[in-house]
Short mmCIF file of C-alpha atoms in Angstrom, two decimals:
data_model
loop_
_atom_site.label_atom_id
_atom_site.label_comp_id
_atom_site.label_asym_id
_atom_site.label_seq_id
_atom_site.Cartn_x
_atom_site.Cartn_y
_atom_site.Cartn_z
CA UNK M 30 -1.91 2.51 2.46
CA UNK M 31 -4.83 2.41 4.84
CA UNK M 32 -3.82 5.20 7.19
CA UNK M 33 -6.45 7.55 5.84
CA UNK M 34 -9.02 5.46 7.64
CA UNK M 35 -8.42 7.04 11.01
CA UNK M 36 -7.10 10.41 9.86
CA UNK M 37 -10.21 12.38 10.77
CA UNK M 38 -9.51 11.64 14.46
CA UNK M 39 -5.75 11.62 14.64
CA UNK M 40 -3.87 13.34 11.88
CA UNK M 41 -2.65 16.74 10.88
CA UNK M 42 -1.13 17.84 7.58
CA UNK M 43 2.28 19.43 7.18
CA UNK M 44 4.17 20.75 4.18
CA UNK M 45 6.74 18.63 2.40
CA UNK M 46 9.64 20.85 3.54
CA UNK M 47 8.55 20.61 7.18
CA UNK M 48 8.22 16.91 6.80
CA UNK M 49 11.83 15.96 7.59
CA UNK M 50 13.53 19.34 7.94
CA UNK M 51 16.92 20.53 6.73
CA UNK M 52 18.53 20.76 3.39
CA UNK M 53 19.39 17.09 3.25
CA UNK M 54 15.73 16.27 3.27
CA UNK M 55 14.93 18.62 0.45
CA UNK M 56 17.54 16.78 -1.59
CA UNK M 57 16.15 13.40 -0.58
CA UNK M 58 12.62 14.14 -1.66
CA UNK M 59 13.73 14.95 -5.20
CA UNK M 60 14.90 11.35 -5.78
CA UNK M 61 11.74 9.17 -5.74
CA UNK M 62 10.83 9.47 -9.40
CA UNK M 63 14.36 8.55 -10.47
CA UNK M 64 14.25 5.54 -8.05
CA UNK M 65 11.01 4.34 -9.56
CA UNK M 66 12.33 4.56 -13.09
CA UNK M 67 15.28 2.42 -12.04
CA UNK M 68 13.09 -0.11 -10.25
CA UNK M 69 10.45 -0.95 -12.85
CA UNK M 70 10.84 -3.04 -15.97
CA UNK M 71 12.42 -1.65 -19.12
CA UNK M 72 9.39 -1.82 -21.38
CA UNK M 73 8.81 1.24 -23.50
CA UNK M 74 6.03 3.57 -22.39
CA UNK M 75 4.31 5.82 -24.89
CA UNK M 76 4.45 9.38 -23.49
CA UNK M 77 1.03 10.84 -22.71
CA UNK M 78 -0.36 13.27 -25.21
CA UNK M 79 0.52 16.91 -24.63
CA UNK M 80 -1.65 18.35 -21.89
CA UNK M 81 -2.81 14.90 -20.74
CA UNK M 82 -0.38 14.39 -17.88
CA UNK M 83 -2.01 14.52 -14.45
CA UNK M 84 -0.06 16.40 -11.82
CA UNK M 85 -2.41 16.34 -8.84
CA UNK M 86 -5.35 14.46 -7.43
CA UNK M 87 -8.35 16.00 -5.71
CA UNK M 88 -8.02 15.10 -2.03
CA UNK M 89 -10.87 13.84 0.12
CA UNK M 90 -10.93 11.86 3.37
CA UNK M 91 -10.84 8.62 1.36
CA UNK M 92 -8.03 9.71 -1.02
CA UNK M 93 -4.63 8.00 -0.60
CA UNK M 94 -2.31 10.33 1.35
CA UNK M 95 1.41 10.76 1.85
CA UNK M 96 2.52 10.09 5.42
CA UNK M 97 5.31 10.96 7.83
CA UNK M 98 5.95 10.08 11.45
CA UNK M 99 8.14 10.80 14.48
CA UNK M 100 11.47 9.48 13.23
CA UNK M 101 13.24 10.23 16.53
CA UNK M 102 10.78 7.97 18.33
CA UNK M 103 11.24 5.35 15.64
CA UNK M 104 15.00 5.40 16.26
CA UNK M 105 14.38 4.78 19.97
CA UNK M 106 11.96 1.94 19.30
CA UNK M 107 14.51 0.11 17.15
CA UNK M 108 17.58 0.84 19.25
CA UNK M 109 18.92 -2.54 20.36
CA UNK M 110 20.39 -1.02 23.56
CA UNK M 111 17.04 0.50 24.60
CA UNK M 112 14.53 -2.12 23.37
CA UNK M 113 15.42 -5.59 24.58
CA UNK M 114 12.30 -7.08 22.92
CA UNK M 115 13.80 -6.78 19.43
CA UNK M 116 14.22 -10.24 17.96
CA UNK M 117 17.12 -9.64 15.61
CA UNK M 118 17.21 -13.27 14.43
CA UNK M 119 13.66 -12.92 13.18
CA UNK M 120 14.44 -9.65 11.45
CA UNK M 121 17.54 -11.24 9.81
CA UNK M 122 15.41 -14.09 8.52
CA UNK M 123 12.91 -11.61 7.09
CA UNK M 124 15.77 -9.61 5.53
CA UNK M 125 16.96 -12.72 3.68
CA UNK M 126 13.41 -13.16 2.31
CA UNK M 127 13.39 -9.58 1.02
CA UNK M 128 16.87 -9.89 -0.44
CA UNK M 129 15.71 -12.90 -2.51
CA UNK M 130 13.46 -10.46 -4.43
CA UNK M 131 11.10 -13.09 -5.74
CA UNK M 132 9.37 -10.61 -8.06
CA UNK M 133 12.45 -9.04 -9.59
CA UNK M 134 11.46 -10.12 -13.10
CA UNK M 135 7.75 -10.40 -12.57
CA UNK M 136 6.55 -6.91 -13.55
CA UNK M 137 7.39 -7.13 -17.25
CA UNK M 138 4.82 -5.71 -19.63
CA UNK M 139 3.81 -6.91 -23.07
CA UNK M 140 1.67 -5.72 -25.99
CA UNK M 141 -1.52 -6.93 -24.35
CA UNK M 142 -1.64 -3.85 -22.11
CA UNK M 143 -2.01 -1.14 -24.73
CA UNK M 144 -4.33 -3.29 -26.84
CA UNK M 145 -6.59 -3.98 -23.90
CA UNK M 146 -6.68 -0.31 -22.87
CA UNK M 147 -7.79 0.73 -26.39
CA UNK M 148 -10.73 -1.64 -26.14
CA UNK M 149 -11.99 -0.12 -22.86
CA UNK M 150 -14.21 2.78 -23.82
CA UNK M 151 -17.05 4.85 -22.39
CA UNK M 152 -17.62 5.28 -18.63
CA UNK M 153 -15.64 2.13 -17.84
CA UNK M 154 -12.50 3.74 -19.27
CA UNK M 155 -12.60 6.60 -16.80
CA UNK M 156 -13.29 4.11 -14.00
CA UNK M 157 -10.14 2.16 -14.92
CA UNK M 158 -8.13 5.36 -14.98
CA UNK M 159 -9.32 6.25 -11.46
CA UNK M 160 -8.46 2.73 -10.25
CA UNK M 161 -4.93 2.98 -11.63
CA UNK M 162 -4.52 6.54 -10.33
CA UNK M 163 -5.51 5.74 -6.77
CA UNK M 164 -3.55 2.54 -6.68
CA UNK M 165 -0.42 4.24 -7.98
CA UNK M 166 -0.71 7.03 -5.42
CA UNK M 167 -1.17 4.55 -2.56
CA UNK M 168 1.89 2.47 -3.58
CA UNK M 169 3.99 5.59 -4.05
CA UNK M 170 2.93 6.80 -0.61
CA UNK M 171 4.32 3.58 0.88
CA UNK M 172 7.53 4.02 -1.07
CA UNK M 173 8.17 7.49 0.37
CA UNK M 174 7.54 6.46 3.97
CA UNK M 175 9.55 3.25 3.81
CA UNK M 176 12.42 4.95 1.95
CA UNK M 177 12.78 7.59 4.67
CA UNK M 178 12.53 5.02 7.47
CA UNK M 179 15.28 3.02 5.80
CA UNK M 180 17.46 6.11 5.68
CA UNK M 181 16.77 7.26 9.24
CA UNK M 182 17.26 3.86 10.91
CA UNK M 183 20.48 2.91 9.12
CA UNK M 184 22.72 3.66 12.10
CA UNK M 185 20.26 2.62 14.84
CA UNK M 186 19.32 -0.78 13.44
CA UNK M 187 20.90 -1.63 10.03
CA UNK M 188 18.88 -4.84 9.59
CA UNK M 189 15.51 -3.15 10.10
CA UNK M 190 16.64 -0.21 8.00
CA UNK M 191 17.55 -2.45 5.10
CA UNK M 192 14.18 -4.17 5.25
CA UNK M 193 12.45 -0.82 5.03
CA UNK M 194 14.64 0.10 2.04
CA UNK M 195 13.80 -3.18 0.29
CA UNK M 196 10.07 -2.64 0.95
CA UNK M 197 10.44 0.79 -0.64
CA UNK M 198 11.93 -1.00 -3.64
CA UNK M 199 8.77 -3.14 -3.87
CA UNK M 200 6.45 -0.17 -3.50
CA UNK M 201 8.40 1.77 -6.14
CA UNK M 202 8.16 -1.16 -8.53
CA UNK M 203 4.39 -1.40 -7.96
CA UNK M 204 3.86 2.37 -8.41
CA UNK M 205 5.92 2.44 -11.57
CA UNK M 206 4.02 -0.52 -13.03
CA UNK M 207 0.70 1.14 -12.28
CA UNK M 208 1.85 4.43 -13.73
CA UNK M 209 2.83 2.70 -16.93
CA UNK M 210 -0.71 1.36 -16.96
CA UNK M 211 -1.91 4.94 -16.88
CA UNK M 212 0.23 5.60 -19.94
CA UNK M 213 -1.83 2.98 -21.77
CA UNK M 214 -4.76 5.37 -21.28
CA UNK M 215 -2.61 8.34 -22.44
CA UNK M 216 -2.19 9.71 -18.94
CA UNK M 217 0.54 9.63 -16.29
CA UNK M 218 0.99 10.79 -12.72
CA UNK M 219 3.94 13.15 -12.25
CA UNK M 220 5.27 11.45 -9.15
CA UNK M 221 8.12 13.87 -8.72
CA UNK M 222 5.63 16.75 -8.68
CA UNK M 223 3.41 14.93 -6.18
CA UNK M 224 6.41 14.32 -3.89
CA UNK M 225 7.09 18.05 -3.59
CA UNK M 226 3.58 19.52 -3.89
CA UNK M 227 1.33 17.30 -1.75
CA UNK M 228 0.95 17.78 1.99
CA UNK M 229 2.17 15.02 4.29
CA UNK M 230 0.02 13.67 7.07
CA UNK M 231 1.62 12.99 10.45
CA UNK M 232 0.93 9.70 12.33
CA UNK M 233 2.62 8.55 15.52
CA UNK M 234 4.69 5.36 15.11
CA UNK M 235 2.23 3.07 16.84
CA UNK M 236 -0.57 4.24 14.49
CA UNK M 237 1.75 3.65 11.53
CA UNK M 238 2.26 0.08 12.79
CA UNK M 239 -1.47 -0.66 13.33
CA UNK M 240 -2.70 0.76 10.07
CA UNK M 241 0.13 -0.44 7.82
CA UNK M 242 -0.05 -3.96 9.15
CA UNK M 243 -3.77 -4.04 8.35
CA UNK M 244 -3.24 -2.38 4.99
CA UNK M 245 -0.60 -4.82 3.80
CA UNK M 246 -2.46 -7.89 5.02
CA UNK M 247 -5.75 -6.74 3.52
CA UNK M 248 -3.79 -5.86 0.39
CA UNK M 249 -2.77 -9.52 0.14
CA UNK M 250 -6.37 -10.70 0.32
CA UNK M 251 -7.74 -8.12 -2.13
CA UNK M 252 -5.13 -9.00 -4.77
CA UNK M 253 -5.59 -12.74 -4.45
CA UNK M 254 -9.37 -12.46 -4.39
CA UNK M 255 -9.49 -10.53 -7.65
CA UNK M 256 -6.88 -12.83 -9.22
CA UNK M 257 -8.81 -15.98 -8.33
CA UNK M 258 -12.11 -14.52 -9.48
CA UNK M 259 -10.75 -13.52 -12.88
CA UNK M 260 -8.97 -16.85 -13.31
CA UNK M 261 -12.34 -18.58 -12.87
CA UNK M 262 -14.15 -15.99 -14.98
CA UNK M 263 -11.73 -15.00 -17.80
CA UNK M 264 -14.46 -13.22 -19.75
CA UNK M 265 -14.07 -10.36 -17.19
CA UNK M 266 -10.30 -10.11 -17.68
CA UNK M 267 -10.52 -6.70 -19.32
CA UNK M 268 -6.97 -5.56 -18.59
CA UNK M 269 -3.85 -7.73 -18.10
CA UNK M 270 -2.62 -6.05 -14.92
CA UNK M 271 -4.82 -8.43 -12.93
CA UNK M 272 -2.83 -11.43 -14.19
CA UNK M 273 0.08 -10.17 -12.12
CA UNK M 274 -1.82 -10.15 -8.84
CA UNK M 275 -0.97 -13.71 -7.71
CA UNK M 276 2.76 -12.92 -7.30
CA UNK M 277 2.15 -9.26 -6.52
CA UNK M 278 0.11 -10.16 -3.45
CA UNK M 279 3.07 -12.01 -1.98
CA UNK M 280 4.92 -8.67 -1.67
CA UNK M 281 1.99 -7.39 0.42
CA UNK M 282 2.07 -10.54 2.51
CA UNK M 283 5.81 -10.22 3.23
CA UNK M 284 5.36 -6.57 4.20
CA UNK M 285 2.62 -7.55 6.60
CA UNK M 286 4.79 -10.23 8.17
CA UNK M 287 7.48 -7.64 8.75
CA UNK M 288 5.02 -5.30 10.51
CA UNK M 289 3.86 -8.25 12.55
CA UNK M 290 7.44 -8.75 13.78
CA UNK M 291 7.74 -5.00 14.48
CA UNK M 292 4.67 -5.04 16.69
CA UNK M 293 5.78 -8.11 18.57
CA UNK M 294 8.89 -6.15 19.42
CA UNK M 295 6.77 -3.33 20.86
CA UNK M 296 4.47 -5.07 23.40
CA UNK M 297 3.43 -1.68 24.77
CA UNK M 298 1.50 -1.18 21.53
CA UNK M 299 -0.48 -4.40 21.96
CA UNK M 300 -0.95 -5.57 25.51
CA UNK M 301 -2.45 -2.86 27.75
CA UNK M 302 -6.09 -1.82 27.62
CA UNK M 303 -5.39 1.39 25.72
CA UNK M 304 -3.46 -0.53 23.06
CA UNK M 305 -6.30 -2.98 22.68
CA UNK M 306 -8.82 -0.14 22.24
CA UNK M 307 -6.60 1.56 19.67
CA UNK M 308 -6.13 -1.65 17.71
CA UNK M 309 -9.87 -2.24 17.71
CA UNK M 310 -10.43 1.31 16.55
CA UNK M 311 -7.94 0.96 13.71
CA UNK M 312 -9.26 -2.42 12.59
CA UNK M 313 -12.84 -1.15 12.49
CA UNK M 314 -11.96 2.17 10.83
CA UNK M 315 -9.77 0.59 8.19
CA UNK M 316 -12.48 -1.94 7.26
CA UNK M 317 -15.19 0.69 7.20
CA UNK M 318 -13.11 3.05 5.07
CA UNK M 319 -12.30 0.30 2.60
CA UNK M 320 -15.90 -0.79 2.39
CA UNK M 321 -16.96 2.80 1.68
CA UNK M 322 -14.34 2.95 -1.03
CA UNK M 323 -15.78 -0.21 -2.52
CA UNK M 324 -19.31 1.15 -2.49
CA UNK M 325 -18.15 4.33 -4.23
CA UNK M 326 -16.63 2.25 -7.01
CA UNK M 327 -19.40 -0.26 -7.65
CA UNK M 328 -19.14 0.33 -11.41
CA UNK M 329 -15.46 -0.73 -11.46
CA UNK M 330 -16.10 -3.99 -9.62
CA UNK M 331 -19.19 -4.75 -11.75
CA UNK M 332 -16.98 -4.16 -14.78
CA UNK M 333 -14.80 -7.10 -13.73
CA UNK M 334 -17.73 -9.22 -12.61
CA UNK M 335 -17.73 -8.62 -8.85
CA UNK M 336 -20.61 -7.70 -6.58
CA UNK M 337 -19.62 -4.81 -4.29
CA UNK M 338 -22.20 -5.05 -1.51
CA UNK M 339 -22.73 -8.80 -1.27
CA UNK M 340 -19.33 -9.45 0.14
CA UNK M 341 -16.16 -7.40 0.53
CA UNK M 342 -12.61 -8.65 0.79
CA UNK M 343 -11.98 -6.15 3.55
CA UNK M 344 -14.56 -8.11 5.60
CA UNK M 345 -13.74 -11.62 4.36
CA UNK M 346 -10.05 -11.03 5.05
CA UNK M 347 -10.69 -9.96 8.64
CA UNK M 348 -10.90 -13.56 9.81
CA UNK M 349 -7.26 -14.57 9.05
CA UNK M 350 -6.02 -11.16 10.20
CA UNK M 351 -7.70 -11.23 13.56
CA UNK M 352 -6.48 -14.76 14.22
CA UNK M 353 -2.96 -13.39 14.24
CA UNK M 354 -1.56 -12.68 17.70
CA UNK M 355 -1.22 -8.98 16.88
CA UNK M 356 -5.03 -8.51 16.53
CA UNK M 357 -6.47 -11.52 18.29
CA UNK M 358 -8.58 -9.27 20.46
CA UNK M 359 -10.62 -8.14 17.48
CA UNK M 360 -13.20 -10.83 17.95
CA UNK M 361 -15.96 -8.45 16.79
CA UNK M 362 -15.02 -9.44 13.25
CA UNK M 363 -14.67 -13.19 13.83
CA UNK M 364 -18.19 -14.07 12.69
CA UNK M 365 -17.61 -12.66 9.23
CA UNK M 366 -17.86 -15.42 6.66
CA UNK M 367 -15.81 -15.38 3.49
CA UNK M 368 -17.18 -16.70 0.21
CA UNK M 369 -15.64 -17.01 -3.20
CA UNK M 370 -16.99 -15.68 -6.47
CA UNK M 371 -18.69 -12.41 -5.50
CA UNK M 372 -16.01 -10.62 -3.52
CA UNK M 373 -14.99 -7.08 -4.11
CA UNK M 374 -11.52 -5.60 -3.77
CA UNK M 375 -10.52 -3.01 -1.19
CA UNK M 376 -8.47 -0.29 -2.86
CA UNK M 377 -7.39 2.55 -0.57
#
């Protein structure tokens, strides 16, 4: 998720136990690893060698974080009696899309994964490990937040709550798939340990909406850009996970459409001058953070045949994003031109 982009100005960290409060919460945060195991495909994973499991990640400003929010405010925002702007028919249509679960059988591994990982050696091997590690953490972060929102909104707005729960299903599936990729390199993230040990960063609901909408929509463009590039240049297809990106990116797109509907139901977060300034701030900070991430990982993108600094998907994707009603005021990005062939990905 892209929320780390604005954290330096807005966020504070809290401990996992303070995150939701109460004994019920402590019980709930012990379940994510089990949920992920149930959500991913049934392919066998070779356990990492003894001592090779990775339990924590060094945190910096650009590191994927775990997030929480004001769940009481969320309940008010999605209360049908309080908020008359909620378009329940639109949410019900989106719910039917999520229930279809287009990617239910998509994330199935084969023997190519382990064979490809064994061929990646030297500095590029460590670069691939870092890519999988960061991506897995980011997806798992989304799972935790969406799962809790689904639980907390169940009574207030069952339709919205179920969508959040189904999005957490998608994020769990992605995280599990990426973690199995780490196992190909004889490593694995202990997601259960991370759930309990890492600090959670607090963001107000409107900032969750801004940043997550951007993150999901940019996620769509980064996946499809890499997929198209490698389809045209198969000699750079070093690891088969990229072959899954065409369908994978549609999960990101559906998540973004849902957050678009959420923001349209909260006009106070879009229409006044403060909201417009905040949305500009988030758009700029998310793009800048992603671009900095790209520049830090030039070796990875060069390894798959992409040029980091010539063009970046976080810039090329700004054009379709800003044309959406939710961020139409972000005209400062409208002159950015997209080009194919030398685009980098934006992994947060």
